[in-house]
């Protein structure tokens, strides 16, 4: 949605603004909590099965709600969304395997580097040099990740930390692909998401059928107790359905920059949930790293938005 089509916040009362902001903030909270939830119900042998179950639950709802617009997609839009779905499947695989092998706190903070990687990658593609402030912010964030992964002393980053770093890079590829695949630019957002998730579920289902990829979705579901089912429903209903519909609702009532700012608090909630509910411990180096990551991503977001404003002025 273009800036001209978004209502200006200047004429909205603070109380009305919070009516819109609170649901978006709730999305950031549930996304932050999703890392601990995924870690609690997933093992190395059930990653693919959990992904099949998580998205197979919500996919029929999305299809039913958006059936008419889904049928209106052109062949090119289906193909473009299908390609994005393949990238999305890679993101979820990297994130889920990653969170199994690292802490929920580390996962949430490292994945926030997407906010730094995306403008840098866009600058490389468009051959537009980023501002000095943004480059400095990126350096601060990277230094923070180095410290964050050394909470127990200077050691090699864990396999989970590296997988989360790859997931952040994959998210960047996904964002750039959405912007550069012409066929999907004008596609209905609900239909686009439905096709992408459908493509990702198809990839997970194929992987689940292959030998050596872990437990089957059926055996995993049968083995789940009440706690695991609660975690799966939380990931499916709140972190997927609720989050998607709130974003669609909020972007029509406030500015994309405001939504981005609120969703940018996700790593804060990931750290808060991981430490308070998951009993995770960062250590002095980890705390210093977390502060640098949060400061660097916040600074980088402001620098990127400032660059956009200067170009438009």
CSV table of C-alpha atoms in Angstrom, one decimal:
chain,number,residue,atom,x,y,z
A,1,UNK,CA,0.0,0.0,0.0
A,2,UNK,CA,1.3,3.4,-1.0
A,3,UNK,CA,1.9,6.1,1.6
A,4,UNK,CA,-0.9,8.2,0.1
A,5,UNK,CA,-3.4,5.4,0.8
A,6,UNK,CA,-2.6,5.1,4.4
A,7,UNK,CA,-4.4,7.3,6.9
A,8,UNK,CA,-2.2,9.9,8.5
A,9,UNK,CA,-1.8,9.5,12.2
A,10,UNK,CA,-1.7,13.2,12.9
A,11,UNK,CA,-5.5,13.5,13.1
A,12,UNK,CA,-6.0,10.4,15.2
A,13,UNK,CA,-6.4,10.8,18.9
A,14,UNK,CA,-4.0,9.0,21.2
A,15,UNK,CA,-6.8,6.7,22.5
A,16,UNK,CA,-7.8,5.8,18.9
A,17,UNK,CA,-4.1,5.1,18.0
A,18,UNK,CA,-3.8,2.7,20.9
A,19,UNK,CA,-6.9,0.8,19.7
A,20,UNK,CA,-4.9,0.0,16.6
A,21,UNK,CA,-1.5,-0.3,18.2
A,22,UNK,CA,-2.4,-2.8,20.9
A,23,UNK,CA,-3.3,-5.7,18.5
A,24,UNK,CA,-0.1,-5.1,16.6
A,25,UNK,CA,1.9,-5.1,19.8
A,26,UNK,CA,0.1,-8.4,20.7
A,27,UNK,CA,1.4,-9.8,17.4
A,28,UNK,CA,5.0,-8.9,18.4
A,29,UNK,CA,4.4,-10.5,21.8
A,30,UNK,CA,3.1,-13.8,20.3
A,31,UNK,CA,5.9,-13.9,17.7
A,32,UNK,CA,8.4,-13.3,20.5
A,33,UNK,CA,6.9,-16.2,22.4
A,34,UNK,CA,6.8,-18.4,19.4
A,35,UNK,CA,10.5,-19.4,19.7
A,36,UNK,CA,10.0,-20.8,23.2
A,37,UNK,CA,6.8,-22.5,22.1
A,38,UNK,CA,8.4,-24.1,19.1
A,39,UNK,CA,11.4,-25.2,21.2
A,40,UNK,CA,9.0,-26.7,23.8
A,41,UNK,CA,7.2,-29.0,21.3
A,42,UNK,CA,9.9,-29.8,18.8
A,43,UNK,CA,13.0,-32.1,18.7
A,44,UNK,CA,15.5,-32.7,16.0
A,45,UNK,CA,13.4,-35.7,14.9
A,46,UNK,CA,10.0,-34.0,14.8
A,47,UNK,CA,10.9,-30.6,13.0
A,48,UNK,CA,9.3,-31.5,9.7
A,49,UNK,CA,6.3,-33.2,11.3
A,50,UNK,CA,5.6,-30.2,13.5
A,51,UNK,CA,5.8,-27.9,10.5
A,52,UNK,CA,3.3,-30.0,8.6
A,53,UNK,CA,0.9,-30.0,11.5
A,54,UNK,CA,1.3,-26.3,12.3
A,55,UNK,CA,0.4,-25.1,8.8
A,56,UNK,CA,-2.0,-27.8,7.8
A,57,UNK,CA,-4.3,-26.6,10.7
A,58,UNK,CA,-4.5,-23.1,9.4
A,59,UNK,CA,-4.4,-23.6,5.7
A,60,UNK,CA,-8.0,-24.8,5.3
A,61,UNK,CA,-9.2,-21.7,7.1
A,62,UNK,CA,-7.2,-19.4,4.8
A,63,UNK,CA,-8.5,-21.2,1.7
A,64,UNK,CA,-12.1,-21.0,2.9
A,65,UNK,CA,-11.9,-17.3,3.8
A,66,UNK,CA,-10.2,-16.2,0.6
A,67,UNK,CA,-11.6,-18.8,-1.9
A,68,UNK,CA,-13.1,-16.3,-4.4
A,69,UNK,CA,-10.0,-14.1,-4.6
A,70,UNK,CA,-7.8,-17.2,-4.7
A,71,UNK,CA,-9.6,-18.4,-7.8
A,72,UNK,CA,-9.0,-15.1,-9.4
A,73,UNK,CA,-5.2,-15.3,-9.3
A,74,UNK,CA,-3.6,-15.6,-12.7
A,75,UNK,CA,-1.2,-18.3,-13.7
A,76,UNK,CA,1.8,-16.0,-13.3
A,77,UNK,CA,0.6,-15.0,-9.8
A,78,UNK,CA,0.3,-18.7,-8.9
A,79,UNK,CA,3.8,-19.4,-10.1
A,80,UNK,CA,5.3,-16.4,-8.4
A,81,UNK,CA,3.6,-17.2,-5.1
A,82,UNK,CA,4.8,-20.8,-5.5
A,83,UNK,CA,8.4,-19.7,-5.8
A,84,UNK,CA,8.0,-17.5,-2.7
A,85,UNK,CA,6.5,-20.6,-1.0
A,86,UNK,CA,9.6,-22.6,-1.7
A,87,UNK,CA,11.7,-19.8,-0.1
A,88,UNK,CA,9.3,-19.6,2.9
A,89,UNK,CA,9.6,-23.4,3.5
A,90,UNK,CA,13.4,-22.9,3.7
A,91,UNK,CA,12.9,-20.1,6.2
A,92,UNK,CA,10.7,-22.2,8.5
A,93,UNK,CA,13.0,-25.2,8.3
A,94,UNK,CA,16.1,-23.1,9.2
A,95,UNK,CA,14.2,-21.3,12.0
A,96,UNK,CA,12.7,-24.5,13.5
A,97,UNK,CA,15.9,-26.5,13.3
A,98,UNK,CA,17.8,-23.5,14.6
A,99,UNK,CA,15.6,-22.9,17.7
A,100,UNK,CA,16.0,-26.6,18.6
A,101,UNK,CA,19.7,-26.1,18.8
A,102,UNK,CA,19.9,-22.7,20.5
A,103,UNK,CA,18.0,-20.7,23.1
A,104,UNK,CA,14.7,-19.0,22.4
A,105,UNK,CA,16.4,-15.7,23.4
A,106,UNK,CA,19.2,-16.1,20.9
A,107,UNK,CA,16.8,-17.2,18.2
A,108,UNK,CA,14.6,-14.1,18.6
A,109,UNK,CA,17.5,-11.7,18.7
A,110,UNK,CA,19.5,-13.2,15.8
A,111,UNK,CA,16.5,-13.3,13.5
A,112,UNK,CA,16.0,-9.6,14.1
A,113,UNK,CA,19.1,-9.0,11.9
A,114,UNK,CA,16.7,-9.3,9.0
A,115,UNK,CA,16.0,-5.6,9.6
A,116,UNK,CA,19.7,-4.9,8.9
A,117,UNK,CA,20.3,-7.5,6.1
A,118,UNK,CA,17.3,-6.4,4.0
A,119,UNK,CA,18.3,-2.8,3.4
A,120,UNK,CA,21.9,-3.8,2.8
A,121,UNK,CA,20.9,-6.4,0.2
A,122,UNK,CA,18.5,-3.9,-1.4
A,123,UNK,CA,21.3,-1.4,-1.6
A,124,UNK,CA,23.6,-4.0,-3.3
A,125,UNK,CA,20.8,-4.9,-5.8
A,126,UNK,CA,19.9,-1.3,-6.6
A,127,UNK,CA,23.6,-0.1,-6.4
A,128,UNK,CA,22.5,2.7,-4.0
A,129,UNK,CA,25.1,3.1,-1.2
A,130,UNK,CA,23.5,3.0,2.3
A,131,UNK,CA,24.1,5.9,4.7
A,132,UNK,CA,27.0,5.9,7.0
A,133,UNK,CA,24.6,5.8,10.0
A,134,UNK,CA,23.0,2.6,8.6
A,135,UNK,CA,26.4,0.9,8.0
A,136,UNK,CA,27.4,1.8,11.6
A,137,UNK,CA,24.2,0.4,12.9
A,138,UNK,CA,24.7,-2.8,11.0
A,139,UNK,CA,28.2,-3.2,12.4
A,140,UNK,CA,26.8,-2.6,15.9
A,141,UNK,CA,24.2,-5.3,15.4
A,142,UNK,CA,26.8,-7.8,14.1
A,143,UNK,CA,29.1,-7.1,17.0
A,144,UNK,CA,26.1,-7.7,19.3
A,145,UNK,CA,25.4,-11.1,17.7
A,146,UNK,CA,29.0,-12.1,18.3
A,147,UNK,CA,28.7,-11.3,22.0
A,148,UNK,CA,25.2,-12.7,22.3
A,149,UNK,CA,26.5,-16.2,21.2
A,150,UNK,CA,29.3,-16.0,23.7
A,151,UNK,CA,27.3,-15.8,26.9
A,152,UNK,CA,29.3,-18.6,28.5
A,153,UNK,CA,32.7,-17.3,27.3
A,154,UNK,CA,34.3,-17.0,23.9
A,155,UNK,CA,33.5,-20.2,22.0
A,156,UNK,CA,32.3,-21.1,18.5
A,157,UNK,CA,28.7,-20.1,17.9
A,158,UNK,CA,26.3,-23.1,18.2
A,159,UNK,CA,24.8,-24.8,15.2
A,160,UNK,CA,21.5,-23.3,16.2
A,161,UNK,CA,22.9,-19.8,16.2
A,162,UNK,CA,24.3,-20.3,12.7
A,163,UNK,CA,21.0,-21.7,11.4
A,164,UNK,CA,19.1,-18.7,12.8
A,165,UNK,CA,21.7,-16.4,11.0
A,166,UNK,CA,20.9,-18.3,7.8
A,167,UNK,CA,17.2,-17.9,8.5
A,168,UNK,CA,17.7,-14.2,8.8
A,169,UNK,CA,19.4,-14.2,5.4
A,170,UNK,CA,16.6,-16.3,3.9
A,171,UNK,CA,14.0,-13.9,5.2
A,172,UNK,CA,15.9,-11.2,3.4
A,173,UNK,CA,15.8,-13.2,0.1
A,174,UNK,CA,12.1,-13.6,0.7
A,175,UNK,CA,11.5,-9.9,1.1
A,176,UNK,CA,13.5,-9.0,-2.0
A,177,UNK,CA,11.8,-11.7,-4.0
A,178,UNK,CA,8.4,-10.3,-3.1
A,179,UNK,CA,9.5,-6.9,-4.3
A,180,UNK,CA,11.1,-8.1,-7.5
A,181,UNK,CA,8.6,-10.7,-8.8
A,182,UNK,CA,6.4,-8.5,-10.9
A,183,UNK,CA,3.5,-11.0,-11.0
A,184,UNK,CA,2.8,-10.9,-7.2
A,185,UNK,CA,3.0,-7.1,-6.7
A,186,UNK,CA,-0.7,-6.6,-7.3
A,187,UNK,CA,-1.9,-9.9,-6.0
A,188,UNK,CA,-4.4,-10.0,-3.1
A,189,UNK,CA,-2.3,-10.4,0.1
A,190,UNK,CA,-4.5,-13.1,1.6
A,191,UNK,CA,-4.4,-15.2,-1.6
A,192,UNK,CA,-0.6,-14.7,-1.9
A,193,UNK,CA,-0.1,-15.8,1.7
A,194,UNK,CA,-2.4,-18.8,1.2
A,195,UNK,CA,-0.5,-20.0,-1.9
A,196,UNK,CA,2.9,-19.5,-0.2
A,197,UNK,CA,1.8,-21.5,2.9
A,198,UNK,CA,0.3,-24.2,0.7
A,199,UNK,CA,3.6,-24.4,-1.2
A,200,UNK,CA,5.5,-24.6,2.0
A,201,UNK,CA,3.2,-27.4,3.4
A,202,UNK,CA,3.7,-29.3,0.2
A,203,UNK,CA,7.5,-29.2,0.7
A,204,UNK,CA,7.1,-30.3,4.3
A,205,UNK,CA,4.8,-33.1,3.3
A,206,UNK,CA,7.3,-34.4,0.7
A,207,UNK,CA,10.1,-34.2,3.2
A,208,UNK,CA,8.1,-36.0,5.8
A,209,UNK,CA,7.5,-38.9,3.3
A,210,UNK,CA,11.2,-39.4,2.7
A,211,UNK,CA,13.2,-41.8,4.8
A,212,UNK,CA,15.5,-40.4,7.4
A,213,UNK,CA,13.7,-37.1,7.9
A,214,UNK,CA,12.3,-37.9,11.3
A,215,UNK,CA,9.0,-38.9,12.7
A,216,UNK,CA,5.8,-38.8,10.6
A,217,UNK,CA,3.2,-36.1,11.3
A,218,UNK,CA,0.7,-38.8,12.3
A,219,UNK,CA,3.0,-40.4,14.9
A,220,UNK,CA,4.0,-37.0,16.2
A,221,UNK,CA,0.4,-35.9,16.6
A,222,UNK,CA,-0.5,-39.2,18.4
A,223,UNK,CA,2.4,-38.7,20.8
A,224,UNK,CA,1.5,-35.2,21.7
A,225,UNK,CA,0.1,-34.6,25.2
A,226,UNK,CA,-2.0,-31.6,26.3
A,227,UNK,CA,1.1,-29.3,26.6
A,228,UNK,CA,2.3,-30.1,23.1
A,229,UNK,CA,-1.1,-29.6,21.6
A,230,UNK,CA,-1.5,-26.3,23.4
A,231,UNK,CA,1.9,-25.2,22.0
A,232,UNK,CA,0.9,-26.3,18.5
A,233,UNK,CA,-2.4,-24.5,18.6
A,234,UNK,CA,-0.6,-21.4,19.9
A,235,UNK,CA,1.8,-21.5,16.9
A,236,UNK,CA,-1.0,-22.1,14.4
A,237,UNK,CA,-3.8,-19.9,15.6
A,238,UNK,CA,-2.1,-17.0,17.3
A,239,UNK,CA,1.3,-16.9,15.6
A,240,UNK,CA,-0.1,-17.5,12.1
A,241,UNK,CA,-3.8,-16.8,11.7
A,242,UNK,CA,-4.2,-14.0,14.3
A,243,UNK,CA,-0.9,-12.4,13.3
A,244,UNK,CA,-1.7,-12.3,9.6
A,245,UNK,CA,-5.2,-10.9,10.0
A,246,UNK,CA,-4.1,-8.2,12.5
A,247,UNK,CA,-1.4,-7.0,10.1
A,248,UNK,CA,-4.0,-6.8,7.3
A,249,UNK,CA,-6.4,-4.9,9.6
A,250,UNK,CA,-3.9,-2.6,11.1
A,251,UNK,CA,-2.1,-1.5,7.9
A,252,UNK,CA,-5.4,0.0,6.7
A,253,UNK,CA,-5.8,2.1,9.9
A,254,UNK,CA,-2.3,3.3,10.6
A,255,UNK,CA,1.0,3.8,8.8
A,256,UNK,CA,3.3,1.0,7.7
A,257,UNK,CA,6.2,2.6,9.5
A,258,UNK,CA,4.2,2.5,12.8
A,259,UNK,CA,3.3,-1.1,12.3
A,260,UNK,CA,7.0,-1.9,11.5
A,261,UNK,CA,8.1,-0.1,14.6
A,262,UNK,CA,5.7,-2.1,16.8
A,263,UNK,CA,6.5,-5.4,15.2
A,264,UNK,CA,10.2,-4.6,15.6
A,265,UNK,CA,9.8,-5.1,19.4
A,266,UNK,CA,9.6,-8.9,18.7
A,267,UNK,CA,13.2,-9.6,19.8
A,268,UNK,CA,12.5,-7.8,23.1
A,269,UNK,CA,9.6,-10.2,23.8
A,270,UNK,CA,11.6,-13.2,22.7
A,271,UNK,CA,14.3,-12.4,25.2
A,272,UNK,CA,11.7,-11.6,28.0
A,273,UNK,CA,9.8,-14.8,27.4
A,274,UNK,CA,13.0,-16.9,27.1
A,275,UNK,CA,14.4,-15.6,30.3
A,276,UNK,CA,11.3,-15.3,32.4
A,277,UNK,CA,9.4,-18.5,31.3
A,278,UNK,CA,12.1,-20.6,29.8
A,279,UNK,CA,14.7,-20.1,32.5
A,280,UNK,CA,17.4,-19.1,30.0
A,281,UNK,CA,20.5,-17.3,31.1
A,282,UNK,CA,22.5,-14.9,29.0
A,283,UNK,CA,25.5,-14.0,31.1
A,284,UNK,CA,27.3,-10.7,31.1
A,285,UNK,CA,28.5,-11.0,27.5
A,286,UNK,CA,25.1,-12.2,26.3
A,287,UNK,CA,23.4,-9.3,27.9
A,288,UNK,CA,25.8,-6.9,26.4
A,289,UNK,CA,25.3,-8.5,23.0
A,290,UNK,CA,21.5,-8.4,23.3
A,291,UNK,CA,21.7,-4.7,24.1
A,292,UNK,CA,23.9,-4.1,21.0
A,293,UNK,CA,21.6,-6.1,18.7
A,294,UNK,CA,18.5,-4.2,19.9
A,295,UNK,CA,20.3,-0.8,19.7
A,296,UNK,CA,21.7,-1.6,16.3
A,297,UNK,CA,18.4,-2.8,14.8
A,298,UNK,CA,16.5,0.2,16.2
A,299,UNK,CA,19.2,2.7,14.9
A,300,UNK,CA,19.3,0.9,11.5
A,301,UNK,CA,15.5,1.0,11.2
A,302,UNK,CA,15.5,4.8,11.9
A,303,UNK,CA,18.4,5.3,9.4
A,304,UNK,CA,16.6,3.3,6.7
A,305,UNK,CA,13.3,5.2,7.2
A,306,UNK,CA,15.1,8.5,7.2
A,307,UNK,CA,16.7,7.6,3.8
A,308,UNK,CA,13.3,6.8,2.4
A,309,UNK,CA,11.8,10.1,3.6
A,310,UNK,CA,14.7,12.1,2.1
A,311,UNK,CA,14.2,10.3,-1.3
A,312,UNK,CA,10.5,11.1,-1.2
A,313,UNK,CA,10.9,14.7,-0.2
